[in-house]
Amino acid sequence: MDAQSRGRAEEIDPADQWVLNPRTGNYELRLDRSAAQQPSVAAPRRPSSGRAGAPGAPAAPKAPSPAVPGPRRGDAPPGRRGGRPRKGGGGGGRRKRILVVTGGTLAFLLVAGSVGAYLYYDHLNNNLKVTDVGDAGTGGFKKDQPINILVIGTDKRSGAGNEGYGDAESVGHADTTILFHVSKDRSNATALSIPRDLITNIPACPTKQPDGSTKTIPGEKGTRFNISLGQEGRDPGCTMRTVKEITGITVDHFMMVDFNAVKVLSTAVGGVPVCLAKAVDDKDSKLKLDAGEHRLQGEEALAFVRTRHSFGNHGDLDRIKTQQQFLGSMMREMKSKETLTSPKKFFSLAEAATKSLNVDSGIGSIDKLTNLAGELKDMDLKNITFTTLPVLDNPAEPEGKKATVVIEHGSADPLLKMIQGDVSLTEVEKKEQAAKDAADAEAKSKADALLQGNRAPAGDVRVDVYNGGGPSGSASTTLAWLQNTKGVNKASNRGNAPAKVDTTQLEYAPNQADQARALADMMGLPATALKMGSADAAPKTPMKLTLGADFKGAGISLNAPQKAPEDIQRVEADKAICAK
């Protein structure tokens, strides 16, 4: 709780200044110096003209935004409370539906478009911290494509009262990382946790320096994932690049928070319900709770998601499960009627979330976050699945001294293919989307039809192979595989493609359809990878195969499985589970 929240006389909590106008039935936010001097500003349902200060009139010119107090405990009915008048009060901001997505060592939450009120628009913009990560991400999402957001929680001990947790000098490593994949049709999402102790390769990373220059930090092979951030000056863009190296998925944006986020967000929402299957007394995290149900906020919430020695095998993988349970509960709480109907919680939540966030420039404003919110606002929590990248103990470490993990490819590879292929891990409700569904069905029917019919003999298949985003040397190894294993002797290696592509593509002419079908069968290409031109090709003209970022190697099918491996850890966000 900050100075103003403790009763600093100079400020009044704006969340306490929401009043109900009996004439309109709307809540109104009083931002004026004195309620007696000027009428409150009503929340208009549609634009209208009128004198300044009248219900429905445009907001008055804005004075410099005052410091806004942090969230206060409790949720009393909105109204005026005692205290001195606000200094420098002015007109309110515009009405916005704010996306609140944040994540961390200790917290991650998704509230899509549910925080709406008259807010300090510019003030909230100024709360956000923005980092330029160059071309580490796409710089923006497309409305007709999946969205991938990397949520990073650092172990940086910033914020009052956090100095005593662990390594007080930490530069802020990637302590908790979640790749949040939103489906193309926005009906479902997968939240993939990446263990911090995963042994992986960190690619070279260009980072922006304070003077505007760019410094490239050398990559590292066979090291812990968590040092993809902070170590040697690496920024979130380095973590984004590392996640793409691990998963084959290009990240659009990142959102990053530190230790303080879980405390302020859990308090802003009025506490997060949790369930414990047994009593806990962890002297390291200072978590002490009886078995049963509890509502945690502030320091207790932080202790719950930090504890390592209370549940499961007392390791980081079990802590990830506990964090996922907490995050699911926080999401349910924020979607609840009690939160959605509370102006005070709206205000406190928006303030706490924007103060907690560090984001890339592609979503570095309330406007841009609002656009993102619009893409997610209708998603049902039952269609959001938390899971963890399948791993196993590092075989290079001696028994009894296992401290790191490596990818367990038997389960990880099909799971990643499902995410790459935009396949849901949940049973998503079918929506009536009329024209869109009809168009999608027609497009799929045409794509499937491409794979029907005759296939040319391998010796008749002509193709030029380009590497447009696959592993280094992919064009060469694919050529050798086609020639030596499949008998495609009329294939050529054309080196790097003119531009990188996310997915592998086979371009062919209508009179090459039999060749395209044959090559698709050999390589396990989905129908969506086949791109037929409009005109026939001249004799002996080769097709064009461009290997994309989804390409893992010759002979590895690109068709995404439709069912997740049975042994993966997963839980839907709408389910309450007791920590064991």
XYZ file of C-alpha atoms in Angstrom:
580
model
C 0.000 0.000 0.000
C 1.482 3.350 -1.028
C 1.579 6.643 0.802
C -1.706 7.897 -0.587
C -3.509 4.669 0.278
C -2.364 4.940 3.858
C -4.266 8.193 4.219
C -2.089 10.886 2.729
C -4.272 13.947 3.083
C -3.379 15.548 -0.251
C -5.105 12.928 -2.415
C -8.463 11.217 -2.610
C -8.652 7.765 -4.196
C -10.484 8.319 -7.538
C -12.015 4.867 -7.137
C -13.883 6.279 -4.146
C -15.368 9.101 -6.237
C -17.776 6.947 -8.267
C -21.343 7.966 -7.460
C -24.711 6.762 -8.723
C -26.740 9.392 -10.558
C -30.395 8.635 -9.698
C -31.585 10.498 -12.777
C -29.692 8.359 -15.274
C -29.038 5.161 -13.346
C -25.349 5.413 -14.371
C -22.257 5.560 -12.220
C -20.394 8.870 -12.554
C -16.768 9.618 -11.746
C -16.122 12.902 -9.905
C -12.738 14.254 -10.874
C -13.443 17.869 -9.906
C -11.914 19.831 -7.063
C -15.154 19.891 -5.127
C -18.506 18.201 -5.613
C -20.210 21.385 -4.424
C -18.536 23.565 -7.070
C -19.274 21.565 -10.209
C -21.559 18.725 -11.309
C -20.058 15.286 -11.808
C -19.360 14.068 -15.338
C -21.861 11.457 -16.423
C -20.891 8.409 -18.432
C -22.674 9.027 -21.753
C -24.119 6.132 -23.678
C -23.659 7.920 -26.974
C -22.061 11.208 -28.070
C -24.165 14.304 -27.459
C -23.685 18.021 -27.303
C -24.222 20.273 -24.322
C -22.517 22.609 -21.985
C -19.324 21.503 -20.290
C -19.989 19.560 -17.146
C -23.531 18.566 -18.106
C -24.483 14.918 -18.361
C -23.526 13.654 -21.804
C -21.234 16.604 -22.577
C -17.682 16.120 -23.821
C -14.997 16.055 -21.147
C -13.350 19.350 -20.263
C -9.730 19.972 -21.337
C -7.458 17.772 -19.300
C -5.093 19.139 -16.693
C -1.839 17.317 -15.966
C -2.674 13.952 -14.420
C -2.112 13.735 -10.692
C -0.498 10.759 -9.082
C -3.147 8.100 -8.649
C -3.235 6.103 -5.425
C -2.727 2.368 -5.599
C -5.464 -0.137 -4.793
C -6.990 -0.137 -1.329
C -8.320 -3.128 0.503
C -12.008 -3.832 0.553
C -14.703 -2.812 -1.875
C -17.031 -0.327 -0.226
C -19.883 1.154 -2.277
C -18.580 3.926 -4.545
C -19.001 7.458 -3.243
C -17.249 10.447 -1.751
C -15.154 10.078 1.352
C -13.577 12.620 3.590
C -10.325 14.377 2.788
C -9.011 17.478 1.150
C -10.050 18.278 -2.416
C -7.961 16.864 -5.268
C -5.391 19.242 -6.677
C -5.324 19.918 -10.365
C -8.495 17.934 -11.050
C -9.803 17.994 -14.594
C -11.963 16.188 -17.084
C -11.931 12.396 -17.333
C -10.420 10.310 -20.103
C -12.302 8.499 -22.862
C -14.251 5.344 -22.185
C -12.075 2.337 -22.955
C -12.266 -1.403 -22.755
C -8.865 -2.309 -21.426
C -7.070 -5.587 -21.919
C -5.323 -6.582 -18.742
C -2.842 -9.347 -19.448
C 0.174 -9.741 -17.225
C 2.366 -12.522 -16.051
C 5.231 -13.266 -13.776
C 7.115 -15.410 -11.431
C 4.124 -14.904 -9.349
C 1.213 -13.865 -11.505
C -0.418 -14.110 -14.905
C -3.908 -13.090 -15.718
C -6.111 -12.578 -18.707
C -9.055 -10.238 -18.563
C -10.248 -9.547 -22.057
C -12.088 -6.304 -22.468
C -13.762 -6.402 -19.070
C -12.368 -3.281 -17.417
C -14.459 -0.352 -18.574
C -14.991 3.078 -17.040
C -13.899 6.676 -17.315
C -10.182 6.349 -16.632
C -7.176 8.582 -16.618
C -6.386 7.738 -20.214
C -3.065 9.537 -20.584
C -2.129 8.632 -17.038
C -2.595 4.934 -17.767
C -0.563 5.303 -20.945
C 2.234 6.831 -18.900
C 2.096 3.912 -16.472
C 3.157 1.479 -19.190
C 6.845 0.691 -19.686
C 7.736 0.109 -23.338
C 10.763 -1.741 -24.760
C 11.821 -1.722 -28.409
C 12.703 -5.332 -29.291
C 13.356 -4.680 -32.974
C 12.441 -7.630 -35.192
C 12.316 -10.176 -32.358
C 8.512 -10.262 -32.773
C 6.171 -9.545 -35.632
C 5.458 -6.036 -34.339
C 1.732 -6.619 -34.608
C -0.967 -9.255 -34.905
C -3.311 -9.901 -37.817
C -7.030 -10.280 -37.255
C -7.245 -13.414 -39.405
C -4.215 -15.143 -37.877
C -3.357 -16.665 -34.469
C -1.849 -14.353 -31.825
C 1.200 -15.375 -29.770
C 2.010 -13.349 -26.649
C 5.031 -14.147 -24.482
C 4.245 -13.460 -20.829
C 7.443 -13.093 -18.776
C 7.776 -12.926 -15.029
C 11.181 -11.845 -13.797
C 12.867 -12.536 -10.478
C 13.883 -8.914 -10.171
C 13.249 -7.763 -6.587
C 11.895 -4.325 -7.451
C 9.021 -2.812 -5.503
C 8.702 -1.965 -1.848
C 9.078 -4.939 0.466
C 10.566 -7.292 -2.132
C 14.244 -6.827 -1.325
C 14.316 -9.785 1.035
C 13.177 -12.387 -1.494
C 16.029 -14.596 -2.709
C 18.763 -12.876 -4.699
C 18.209 -9.188 -3.996
C 20.799 -8.291 -6.658
C 19.121 -10.205 -9.493
C 19.115 -8.355 -12.809
C 15.781 -9.973 -13.606
C 15.917 -13.377 -15.291
C 13.070 -15.190 -17.077
C 11.879 -16.894 -13.911
C 8.395 -17.763 -15.175
C 7.546 -17.731 -18.877
C 4.232 -18.533 -20.558
C 3.642 -18.588 -24.310
C 0.003 -17.560 -24.707
C -1.323 -18.801 -28.054
C -4.702 -17.411 -29.151
C -6.429 -19.341 -31.929
C -7.130 -17.897 -35.343
C -10.887 -17.884 -34.726
C -10.391 -16.457 -31.167
C -12.446 -19.295 -29.674
C -9.662 -20.864 -27.597
C -6.155 -20.352 -26.231
C -3.243 -22.437 -24.967
C -0.943 -21.137 -22.215
C 2.345 -23.067 -22.482
C 4.698 -22.772 -19.497
C 8.420 -23.079 -20.281
C 10.526 -24.314 -17.334
C 13.204 -21.840 -16.305
C 15.787 -24.632 -15.815
C 15.387 -25.996 -19.354
C 18.731 -26.516 -21.106
C 18.567 -24.877 -24.520
C 20.419 -22.681 -27.002
C 20.068 -18.908 -26.715
C 20.532 -17.217 -30.110
C 22.539 -14.043 -30.678
C 20.383 -11.073 -29.793
C 20.448 -7.454 -31.060
C 19.386 -5.121 -28.226
C 18.630 -1.404 -28.214
C 20.930 0.661 -26.009
C 19.996 3.846 -24.101
C 21.884 5.981 -26.631
C 19.839 4.552 -29.503
C 22.551 2.258 -30.820
C 22.172 -1.507 -31.225
C 24.404 -4.019 -29.455
C 24.386 -7.692 -30.435
C 24.797 -10.000 -27.464
C 26.444 -13.317 -28.438
C 24.384 -16.473 -28.159
C 25.051 -19.381 -25.823
C 24.657 -23.111 -26.405
C 23.539 -25.639 -23.836
C 22.579 -23.224 -21.075
C 19.581 -22.481 -18.818
C 16.588 -20.867 -20.459
C 16.146 -18.302 -17.670
C 19.338 -16.422 -18.607
C 17.749 -15.496 -21.955
C 16.696 -12.383 -20.022
C 18.858 -10.065 -17.931
C 22.167 -11.898 -18.218
C 24.755 -9.962 -20.255
C 22.158 -7.236 -20.773
C 19.630 -9.370 -22.649
C 16.189 -7.795 -23.065
C 12.762 -9.458 -23.538
C 13.453 -9.644 -27.271
C 16.199 -12.168 -26.491
C 13.679 -14.326 -24.628
C 11.271 -14.038 -27.557
C 13.995 -15.273 -29.922
C 14.867 -18.124 -27.573
C 11.225 -19.233 -27.338
C 11.020 -19.319 -31.126
C 14.200 -21.440 -31.154
C 12.586 -23.893 -28.712
C 9.034 -24.032 -30.056
C 9.244 -23.009 -33.714
C 6.537 -20.421 -32.977
C 7.058 -16.762 -33.848
C 6.024 -14.452 -30.992
C 3.986 -11.344 -31.818
C 4.336 -9.463 -28.500
C 5.678 -9.733 -24.981
C 4.337 -8.608 -21.600
C 6.644 -8.587 -18.591
C 6.235 -7.988 -14.859
C 8.315 -8.404 -11.691
C 7.587 -9.608 -8.159
C 5.319 -6.728 -7.248
C 2.641 -7.553 -9.835
C 1.053 -10.464 -8.020
C 0.746 -8.446 -4.830
C -0.965 -5.430 -6.370
C -3.153 -7.387 -8.790
C -4.372 -9.907 -6.224
C -5.183 -7.000 -3.907
C -6.911 -5.008 -6.651
C -9.249 -7.885 -7.401
C -10.102 -8.343 -3.722
C -8.140 -11.552 -3.193
C -7.731 -14.798 -5.154
C -9.475 -17.987 -3.936
C -7.165 -21.011 -3.559
C -7.631 -24.511 -2.221
C -5.036 -26.579 -0.332
C -5.315 -30.334 0.008
C -3.033 -30.207 3.068
C -1.695 -27.700 5.577
C 1.421 -25.775 4.541
C 4.217 -24.235 6.598
C 7.052 -23.191 4.262
C 9.724 -21.224 6.097
C 11.415 -20.168 2.827
C 8.413 -18.568 1.162
C 6.811 -17.810 4.561
C 3.565 -19.447 3.458
C 1.613 -20.830 6.417
C -1.948 -21.973 5.734
C -4.316 -24.653 6.969
C -5.814 -27.198 4.590
C -8.944 -26.008 2.855
C -10.034 -22.869 1.014
C -8.446 -19.435 1.419
C -8.632 -16.038 -0.275
C -5.127 -14.664 -0.759
C -3.859 -11.210 -1.640
C -0.670 -9.197 -1.274
C 2.177 -10.928 0.539
C 0.231 -14.162 1.072
C -0.557 -14.453 -2.649
C 3.112 -13.856 -3.445
C 4.171 -16.537 -0.963
C 1.707 -19.020 -2.463
C 3.074 -18.791 -5.990
C 6.690 -18.667 -4.806
C 6.597 -21.763 -2.609
C 8.706 -24.694 -3.791
C 8.671 -26.928 -0.731
C 4.948 -27.367 -0.135
C 3.504 -29.303 -3.059
C 4.420 -32.228 -5.307
C 8.109 -33.064 -5.489
C 9.188 -29.676 -4.125
C 10.652 -28.581 -7.453
C 10.111 -25.941 -10.101
C 7.838 -28.142 -12.242
C 5.372 -28.547 -9.385
C 5.615 -24.841 -8.615
C 4.532 -24.226 -12.221
C 1.386 -26.305 -11.589
C 0.618 -24.285 -8.455
C 1.097 -21.046 -10.362
C -1.213 -22.216 -13.143
C -3.908 -23.074 -10.586
C -3.515 -19.625 -9.033
C -3.658 -17.880 -12.396
C -6.764 -19.773 -13.434
C -8.417 -18.758 -10.171
C -7.386 -15.129 -10.670
C -8.889 -15.171 -14.144
C -12.150 -16.602 -12.803
C -12.234 -13.958 -10.094
C -11.716 -11.164 -12.586
C -14.472 -12.520 -14.819
C -16.853 -12.790 -11.886
C -19.932 -10.625 -11.447
C -18.471 -9.145 -8.255
C -15.547 -7.721 -10.218
C -17.405 -6.765 -13.370
C -19.979 -4.713 -11.441
C -17.521 -2.884 -9.182
C -16.259 0.493 -10.468
C -13.742 0.584 -7.613
C -12.246 -2.756 -8.660
C -12.222 -1.637 -12.298
C -10.229 1.426 -11.445
C -7.817 -0.313 -9.074
C -7.264 -3.150 -11.520
C -6.503 -0.882 -14.462
C -4.113 1.154 -12.319
C -2.327 -1.889 -10.887
C -2.068 -3.686 -14.224
C -0.682 -0.776 -16.216
C 1.837 0.052 -13.496
C 3.002 -3.564 -13.534
C 3.435 -3.977 -17.280
C 6.492 -3.707 -19.511
C 5.471 -4.341 -23.134
C 6.893 -4.110 -26.650
C 6.238 -1.042 -28.771
C 3.699 -2.961 -30.880
C 1.252 -2.863 -27.939
C 2.825 0.050 -26.076
C -0.302 2.126 -25.549
C -3.800 1.779 -24.107
C -5.192 2.102 -27.652
C -3.154 -0.880 -28.843
C -3.956 -2.948 -25.770
C -7.618 -2.125 -26.332
C -7.393 -3.448 -29.898
C -5.897 -6.642 -28.520
C -8.699 -6.805 -25.956
C -11.261 -6.714 -28.720
C -9.776 -9.899 -30.160
C -10.091 -11.773 -26.853
C -13.178 -10.391 -25.132
C -15.556 -13.226 -26.029
C -13.307 -16.153 -25.116
C -14.755 -18.568 -22.554
C -12.413 -19.587 -19.712
C -13.221 -23.250 -20.296
C -11.484 -22.924 -23.655
C -8.232 -21.632 -22.156
C -5.835 -24.479 -21.326
C -2.698 -24.265 -19.195
C -0.018 -26.809 -20.010
C 3.747 -27.218 -19.563
C 6.402 -28.059 -22.138
C 7.148 -31.777 -21.518
C 10.637 -32.243 -20.079
C 12.736 -34.843 -18.263
C 15.710 -34.681 -15.913
C 18.953 -33.774 -17.645
C 20.696 -37.130 -18.296
C 24.092 -35.362 -18.301
C 23.773 -34.647 -14.566
C 24.559 -37.299 -11.908
C 21.787 -38.974 -9.926
C 20.881 -37.073 -6.805
C 22.153 -33.809 -8.284
C 19.563 -33.160 -10.983
C 19.132 -29.412 -11.300
C 18.151 -28.903 -14.948
C 15.812 -30.476 -17.508
C 15.772 -31.186 -21.241
C 12.880 -31.475 -23.693
C 11.089 -34.817 -23.787
C 10.530 -34.892 -27.527
C 8.116 -37.852 -27.561
C 5.382 -35.676 -26.008
C 6.746 -32.180 -26.679
C 6.932 -32.492 -30.458
C 3.253 -33.395 -31.052
C 2.160 -30.799 -28.474
C 4.141 -28.074 -30.240
C 2.797 -29.222 -33.602
C -0.724 -28.787 -32.256
C 0.031 -25.229 -31.181
C 1.807 -24.504 -34.474
C -1.173 -25.956 -36.337
C -3.624 -23.915 -34.217
C -5.291 -27.039 -32.819
C -7.156 -26.512 -29.544
C -6.356 -28.557 -26.438
C -9.959 -28.143 -25.236
C -13.360 -29.164 -26.521
C -14.310 -25.821 -28.022
C -17.993 -25.015 -28.408
C -19.021 -24.693 -32.020
C -20.316 -21.223 -32.787
C -22.847 -20.261 -35.406
C -20.761 -18.014 -37.579
C -22.804 -18.271 -40.764
C -20.863 -16.649 -43.588
C -17.454 -17.107 -41.956
C -17.981 -20.802 -41.307
C -19.315 -21.304 -44.815
C -16.280 -19.554 -46.283
C -13.904 -21.585 -44.112
C -15.621 -24.824 -45.074
C -15.429 -23.950 -48.744
C -11.738 -23.059 -48.471
C -10.997 -26.306 -46.611
C -12.931 -28.322 -49.183
C -10.895 -26.781 -51.986
C -7.648 -27.394 -50.112
C -8.536 -31.021 -49.425
C -9.494 -31.484 -53.056
C -5.977 -30.529 -54.030
C -4.710 -33.694 -52.389
C -7.200 -35.924 -54.208
C -6.404 -37.476 -57.561
C -3.372 -39.006 -59.232
C 0.176 -38.682 -57.970
C 3.165 -38.416 -60.252
C 6.015 -40.949 -59.995
C 8.869 -39.661 -57.830
C 11.150 -39.502 -60.878
C 8.787 -37.039 -62.574
C 8.647 -34.576 -59.682
C 10.546 -31.353 -60.395
C 11.047 -28.930 -57.505
C 13.338 -26.110 -56.420
C 13.954 -26.102 -52.668
C 14.422 -22.821 -50.737
C 15.081 -22.274 -47.048
C 12.715 -19.548 -45.841
C 13.012 -19.947 -42.095
C 13.892 -23.565 -41.327
C 17.060 -24.647 -39.478
C 20.357 -23.747 -41.097
C 21.141 -26.056 -44.027
C 17.534 -27.249 -44.396
C 17.435 -26.827 -48.172
C 20.581 -28.940 -48.560
C 19.480 -31.731 -46.220
C 16.001 -31.823 -47.761
C 17.466 -32.103 -51.254
C 19.669 -35.017 -50.159
C 16.700 -36.716 -48.471
C 14.465 -36.330 -51.532
C 17.111 -37.641 -53.917
C 18.578 -40.455 -51.819
C 15.488 -41.637 -49.951
C 12.524 -40.807 -52.176
C 14.016 -40.929 -55.670
C 13.178 -37.322 -56.531
C 16.159 -36.803 -58.826
C 14.886 -33.662 -60.495
C 15.118 -31.508 -57.359
C 17.503 -28.562 -56.882
C 18.791 -26.623 -53.851
C 18.252 -22.889 -54.365
C 19.600 -21.775 -50.971
C 17.879 -19.074 -48.933
C 14.490 -17.721 -50.000
C 14.156 -13.975 -50.762
C 12.086 -13.576 -47.567
C 11.337 -15.646 -44.494
C 7.957 -17.328 -44.066
C 6.287 -18.768 -40.961
C 4.902 -21.871 -42.642
C 6.225 -24.161 -45.359
C 4.720 -23.539 -48.809
C 4.655 -25.504 -52.050
C 3.812 -23.346 -55.080
C 2.766 -25.157 -58.272
C 0.815 -24.717 -61.491
C -2.519 -26.432 -62.258
C -0.802 -28.868 -64.640
C 1.644 -29.820 -61.850
C -1.062 -30.954 -59.398
C -0.034 -34.621 -59.646
C 3.558 -33.670 -58.762
C 2.355 -31.510 -55.854
C 0.274 -34.369 -54.419
C 3.222 -36.738 -54.639
C 5.598 -34.322 -52.895
C 2.998 -33.472 -50.223
C 2.646 -37.181 -49.432
C 6.391 -37.669 -49.162
C 6.959 -34.681 -46.879
C 3.770 -34.751 -44.824
C 2.621 -31.337 -46.038
C -0.904 -30.240 -45.023
C -3.354 -29.096 -47.685
C -2.942 -25.525 -46.446
C 0.732 -25.602 -47.520
C -0.192 -26.111 -51.172
C -0.529 -22.892 -53.193
C -1.787 -23.423 -56.752
C -1.189 -20.720 -59.348
C -3.654 -19.594 -62.006
C -1.774 -20.558 -65.178
C -0.172 -23.765 -66.389
C 3.617 -24.030 -66.342
C 5.865 -24.673 -69.313
C 7.339 -28.179 -69.674
C 10.200 -28.980 -67.285
C 9.378 -25.969 -65.067
C 10.007 -26.903 -61.413
C 7.618 -26.273 -58.535
C 8.828 -24.021 -55.690
C 9.126 -25.453 -52.176
C 9.896 -22.877 -49.471
C 10.739 -24.344 -46.067
C 9.262 -22.139 -43.336
C 9.817 -21.628 -39.630
C 7.579 -24.641 -38.943
C 9.971 -26.971 -40.795
C 11.853 -29.258 -38.392
C 13.645 -31.587 -40.780
C 13.264 -33.762 -43.846
C 10.801 -36.577 -43.249
C 9.159 -34.885 -40.218
C 5.479 -34.408 -41.021
C 4.020 -30.907 -40.796
C 0.484 -32.188 -40.327
C -0.593 -31.212 -36.808
C -2.004 -34.006 -34.623
C -5.629 -33.506 -33.599
C -5.281 -35.027 -30.145
C -2.812 -34.084 -27.425
C -0.469 -36.715 -25.934
C -2.126 -38.465 -22.993
C 0.729 -37.826 -20.568
C 1.011 -34.032 -20.834
C 0.126 -31.863 -17.836
C -2.842 -29.588 -18.505
C -5.761 -27.870 -16.804
C -8.555 -25.635 -18.099
C -8.793 -22.138 -16.652
C -12.400 -22.631 -15.511
C -11.562 -25.565 -13.210
C -10.754 -25.099 -9.521
C -8.110 -27.598 -8.325
C -6.665 -28.026 -4.843
C -2.873 -27.783 -4.582
C -1.382 -31.056 -3.305
